[in-house]
PDB file of C-alpha atoms in Angstrom:
ATOM      1  CA  MET X 514       0.088  -0.167  -0.026  1.00  0.00           C
ATOM      2  CA  SER X 515       1.678   3.033  -1.167  1.00  0.00           C
ATOM      3  CA  THR X 516       1.828   6.180   1.283  1.00  0.00           C
ATOM      4  CA  GLU X 517      -0.849   8.117  -0.144  1.00  0.00           C
ATOM      5  CA  GLU X 518      -3.637   5.517  -0.560  1.00  0.00           C
ATOM      6  CA  MET X 519      -2.513   5.286   3.929  1.00  0.00           C
ATOM      7  CA  ASN X 520      -3.394   8.797   3.919  1.00  0.00           C
ATOM      8  CA  GLN X 521      -6.424   8.411   1.855  1.00  0.00           C
ATOM      9  CA  ASN X 522      -7.509   5.817   3.980  1.00  0.00           C
ATOM     10  CA  ALA X 523      -6.561   7.744   7.305  1.00  0.00           C
ATOM     11  CA  ILE X 524      -8.602  10.671   6.098  1.00  0.00           C
ATOM     12  CA  ALA X 525     -11.726   8.174   4.998  1.00  0.00           C
ATOM     13  CA  ASP X 526     -11.152   6.743   8.757  1.00  0.00           C
ATOM     14  CA  ASP X 527     -11.624  11.000  10.493  1.00  0.00           C
ATOM     15  CA  TRP X 528     -14.204  11.526   8.184  1.00  0.00           C
ATOM     16  CA  ALA X 529     -16.337   8.597   9.455  1.00  0.00           C
ATOM     17  CA  GLN X 530     -15.119   8.747  13.123  1.00  0.00           C
ATOM     18  CA  ALA X 531     -16.648  12.697  12.947  1.00  0.00           C
ATOM     19  CA  LEU X 532     -19.937  10.925  10.924  1.00  0.00           C
ATOM     20  CA  GLU X 533     -20.254   8.343  13.380  1.00  0.00           C
ATOM     21  CA  GLU X 534     -19.865  10.829  16.509  1.00  0.00           C
ATOM     22  CA  GLN X 535     -22.283  13.306  14.823  1.00  0.00           C
ATOM     23  CA  ALA X 536     -25.085  10.767  14.765  1.00  0.00           C
ATOM     24  CA  ARG X 537     -24.372   8.898  17.692  1.00  0.00           C
ATOM     25  CA  VAL X 538     -25.209  12.967  19.470  1.00  0.00           C
ATOM     26  CA  GLU X 539     -28.413  13.496  16.642  1.00  0.00           C
ATOM     27  CA  GLN X 540     -29.639   9.984  17.735  1.00  0.00           C
ATOM     28  CA  ALA X 541     -29.423  11.032  21.491  1.00  0.00           C
ATOM     29  CA  ASP X 542     -31.357  14.623  20.958  1.00  0.00           C
ATOM     30  CA  SER X 543     -33.373  13.814  18.231  1.00  0.00           C
ATOM     31  CA  ALA X 544     -37.177  12.218  17.841  1.00  0.00           C
ATOM     32  CA  PRO X 545     -37.675   8.581  16.442  1.00  0.00           C
ATOM     33  CA  ALA X 546     -37.749   8.139  13.112  1.00  0.00           C
ATOM     34  CA  PHE X 547     -39.780   7.486  10.540  1.00  0.00           C
ATOM     35  CA  ASP X 548     -40.906   3.935  10.822  1.00  0.00           C
ATOM     36  CA  SER X 549     -41.819   2.062   7.298  1.00  0.00           C
ATOM     37  CA  ASN X 550     -44.338  -0.138   9.558  1.00  0.00           C
ATOM     38  CA  ASP X 551     -46.597   3.181   9.839  1.00  0.00           C
ATOM     39  CA  THR X 552     -47.338   3.681   6.291  1.00  0.00           C
ATOM     40  CA  PRO X 553     -50.787   2.749   4.889  1.00  0.00           C
ATOM     41  CA  ALA X 554     -50.520  -0.690   3.405  1.00  0.00           C
ATOM     42  CA  GLU X 555     -51.995   1.340   0.073  1.00  0.00           C
ATOM     43  CA  THR X 556     -48.612   3.735  -0.300  1.00  0.00           C
ATOM     44  CA  ARG X 557     -46.029   0.743   0.408  1.00  0.00           C
ATOM     45  CA  SER X 558     -43.940   0.441  -2.214  1.00  0.00           C
ATOM     46  CA  GLY X 559     -43.739  -2.657  -4.450  1.00  0.00           C
ATOM     47  CA  ALA X 560     -40.924  -3.842  -6.587  1.00  0.00           C
ATOM     48  CA  ASN X 561     -41.447  -1.460  -9.353  1.00  0.00           C
ATOM     49  CA  THR X 562     -41.833   1.776  -7.108  1.00  0.00           C
ATOM     50  CA  MET X 563     -38.512   0.923  -5.438  1.00  0.00           C
ATOM     51  CA  GLN X 564     -36.645   0.138  -8.726  1.00  0.00           C
ATOM     52  CA  ASP X 565     -38.041   3.933  -9.384  1.00  0.00           C
ATOM     53  CA  ILE X 566     -36.809   5.305  -6.309  1.00  0.00           C
ATOM     54  CA  GLN X 567     -33.412   3.838  -6.950  1.00  0.00           C
ATOM     55  CA  MET X 568     -33.237   5.510 -10.012  1.00  0.00           C
ATOM     56  CA  VAL X 569     -34.131   8.819  -8.276  1.00  0.00           C
ATOM     57  CA  LEU X 570     -31.477   8.137  -5.999  1.00  0.00           C
ATOM     58  CA  ASP X 571     -28.651   7.896  -8.757  1.00  0.00           C
ATOM     59  CA  ILE X 572     -29.700  11.330 -10.362  1.00  0.00           C
ATOM     60  CA  PRO X 573     -26.498  13.641  -9.791  1.00  0.00           C
ATOM     61  CA  ILE X 574     -27.353  16.876  -8.619  1.00  0.00           C
ATOM     62  CA  GLN X 575     -25.337  19.896  -7.559  1.00  0.00           C
ATOM     63  CA  LEU X 576     -24.340  20.696  -3.887  1.00  0.00           C
ATOM     64  CA  SER X 577     -22.684  23.944  -3.123  1.00  0.00           C
ATOM     65  CA  VAL X 578     -22.397  25.571   0.270  1.00  0.00           C
ATOM     66  CA  GLU X 579     -22.727  29.548   0.391  1.00  0.00           C
ATOM     67  CA  LEU X 580     -20.314  32.072   2.315  1.00  0.00           C
ATOM     68  CA  GLY X 581     -21.699  34.859   1.297  1.00  0.00           C
ATOM     69  CA  ARG X 582     -23.000  37.592  -1.984  1.00  0.00           C
ATOM     70  CA  THR X 583     -22.171  40.695  -3.092  1.00  0.00           C
ATOM     71  CA  LYS X 584     -23.034  42.432  -5.525  1.00  0.00           C
ATOM     72  CA  VAL X 585     -20.196  45.227  -7.210  1.00  0.00           C
ATOM     73  CA  PRO X 586     -20.137  46.999 -10.825  1.00  0.00           C
ATOM     74  CA  ILE X 587     -18.130  45.654 -13.543  1.00  0.00           C
ATOM     75  CA  LYS X 588     -15.525  47.825 -13.035  1.00  0.00           C
ATOM     76  CA  HIS X 589     -14.376  46.854  -9.674  1.00  0.00           C
ATOM     77  CA  ILE X 590     -14.780  42.850 -10.990  1.00  0.00           C
ATOM     78  CA  LEU X 591     -11.843  43.966 -13.908  1.00  0.00           C
ATOM     79  CA  GLN X 592      -9.324  45.564 -11.193  1.00  0.00           C
ATOM     80  CA  LEU X 593      -9.499  42.417  -8.952  1.00  0.00           C
ATOM     81  CA  ALA X 594      -5.917  40.973  -8.768  1.00  0.00           C
ATOM     82  CA  GLN X 595      -4.612  38.282  -6.450  1.00  0.00           C
ATOM     83  CA  GLY X 596      -4.128  39.331  -2.672  1.00  0.00           C
ATOM     84  CA  SER X 597      -7.849  41.386  -3.581  1.00  0.00           C
ATOM     85  CA  ILE X 598     -10.355  41.512  -0.911  1.00  0.00           C
ATOM     86  CA  VAL X 599     -14.005  41.315  -1.994  1.00  0.00           C
ATOM     87  CA  GLU X 600     -16.329  42.248   1.004  1.00  0.00           C
ATOM     88  CA  LEU X 601     -19.091  40.238   1.570  1.00  0.00           C
ATOM     89  CA  ASP X 602     -22.948  40.561   2.820  1.00  0.00           C
ATOM     90  CA  ALA X 603     -22.203  37.218   5.730  1.00  0.00           C
ATOM     91  CA  LEU X 604     -20.844  38.289   9.029  1.00  0.00           C
ATOM     92  CA  ALA X 605     -17.909  36.269  10.601  1.00  0.00           C
ATOM     93  CA  GLY X 606     -19.595  33.067  12.815  1.00  0.00           C
ATOM     94  CA  GLU X 607     -22.926  33.384  10.236  1.00  0.00           C
ATOM     95  CA  PRO X 608     -23.998  29.579   9.030  1.00  0.00           C
ATOM     96  CA  MET X 609     -23.081  29.054   5.496  1.00  0.00           C
ATOM     97  CA  ASP X 610     -26.038  28.292   3.252  1.00  0.00           C
ATOM     98  CA  VAL X 611     -26.117  24.922   2.037  1.00  0.00           C
ATOM     99  CA  LEU X 612     -27.500  24.867  -1.771  1.00  0.00           C
ATOM    100  CA  VAL X 613     -28.825  21.735  -4.042  1.00  0.00           C
ATOM    101  CA  ASN X 614     -28.987  23.078  -7.558  1.00  0.00           C
ATOM    102  CA  GLY X 615     -29.390  26.443  -6.328  1.00  0.00           C
ATOM    103  CA  TYR X 616     -31.961  26.231  -4.034  1.00  0.00           C
ATOM    104  CA  LEU X 617     -31.151  26.461   0.029  1.00  0.00           C
ATOM    105  CA  ILE X 618     -31.643  23.355   1.740  1.00  0.00           C
ATOM    106  CA  ALA X 619     -29.796  23.999   5.103  1.00  0.00           C
ATOM    107  CA  GLN X 620     -27.425  26.103   7.126  1.00  0.00           C
ATOM    108  CA  GLY X 621     -24.268  24.817   9.260  1.00  0.00           C
ATOM    109  CA  GLU X 622     -21.200  25.575  10.320  1.00  0.00           C
ATOM    110  CA  VAL X 623     -17.381  24.830   8.888  1.00  0.00           C
ATOM    111  CA  VAL X 624     -15.627  22.310  10.064  1.00  0.00           C
ATOM    112  CA  VAL X 625     -12.025  20.604   9.235  1.00  0.00           C
ATOM    113  CA  VAL X 626     -10.834  17.467   9.526  1.00  0.00           C
ATOM    114  CA  ASN X 627      -7.259  16.343   8.432  1.00  0.00           C
ATOM    115  CA  GLU X 628      -6.872  19.769   6.594  1.00  0.00           C
ATOM    116  CA  LYS X 629     -10.340  19.268   4.295  1.00  0.00           C
ATOM    117  CA  PHE X 630     -13.223  21.362   4.521  1.00  0.00           C
ATOM    118  CA  GLY X 631     -16.632  20.171   5.464  1.00  0.00           C
ATOM    119  CA  ILE X 632     -20.407  21.236   7.187  1.00  0.00           C
ATOM    120  CA  ARG X 633     -21.732  20.124   9.908  1.00  0.00           C
ATOM    121  CA  LEU X 634     -25.338  21.278   9.683  1.00  0.00           C
ATOM    122  CA  THR X 635     -27.214  23.304  11.874  1.00  0.00           C
ATOM    123  CA  ASP X 636     -30.380  23.823  10.606  1.00  0.00           C
ATOM    124  CA  ILE X 637     -32.613  21.879   7.724  1.00  0.00           C
ATOM    125  CA  VAL X 638     -35.175  24.196   5.724  1.00  0.00           C
ATOM    126  CA  THR X 639     -38.490  22.177   5.940  1.00  0.00           C
ATOM    127  CA  PRO X 640     -40.197  20.699   2.984  1.00  0.00           C
ATOM    128  CA  SER X 641     -42.838  23.286   3.158  1.00  0.00           C
ATOM    129  CA  GLU X 642     -40.370  26.374   3.220  1.00  0.00           C
ATOM    130  CA  ARG X 643     -38.655  24.840   0.238  1.00  0.00           C
ATOM    131  CA  MET X 644     -41.783  24.545  -1.537  1.00  0.00           C
ATOM    132  CA  ARG X 645     -42.701  28.334  -0.834  1.00  0.00           C
ATOM    133  CA  ARG X 646     -39.239  29.769  -1.590  1.00  0.00           C
ATOM    134  CA  VAL X 647     -39.331  27.526  -5.662  1.00  0.00           C
ATOM    135  CA  SER X 648     -42.835  28.869  -5.996  1.00  0.00           C
ATOM    136  CA  ARG X 649     -41.625  32.511  -5.576  1.00  0.00           C
ATOM    137  CA  ALA X 650     -38.337  32.221  -7.633  1.00  0.00           C
TER     138      ALA X 650
END
């Protein structure tokens, strides 16, 4: 096993450990998970529905984390150089926006594990709020 593979395995182990810790905390703090046995018989999925769900689960989406935004005139953009600073509307310590295909789905805080950035979700946008925001767009 090469040094690079060993480093990648160590990074993967660190992320797995961080995710397991987060899952333990969430499990202790959260309400019981959805129980598929509570679903009425007429809405339970058959084999065809499961295949459809599997197809949907494989659709790639664009997930991005937004630090902040600003509006600037084109002349300022043309003056940007290495070392330039662009002031954003977000304050230091504010939660980052998590967007899926450009739509806000959550907010979170930045975490660093082995010099790689990640985001710990702190607030999930409810499905009804997401639909309200989509209909306004």
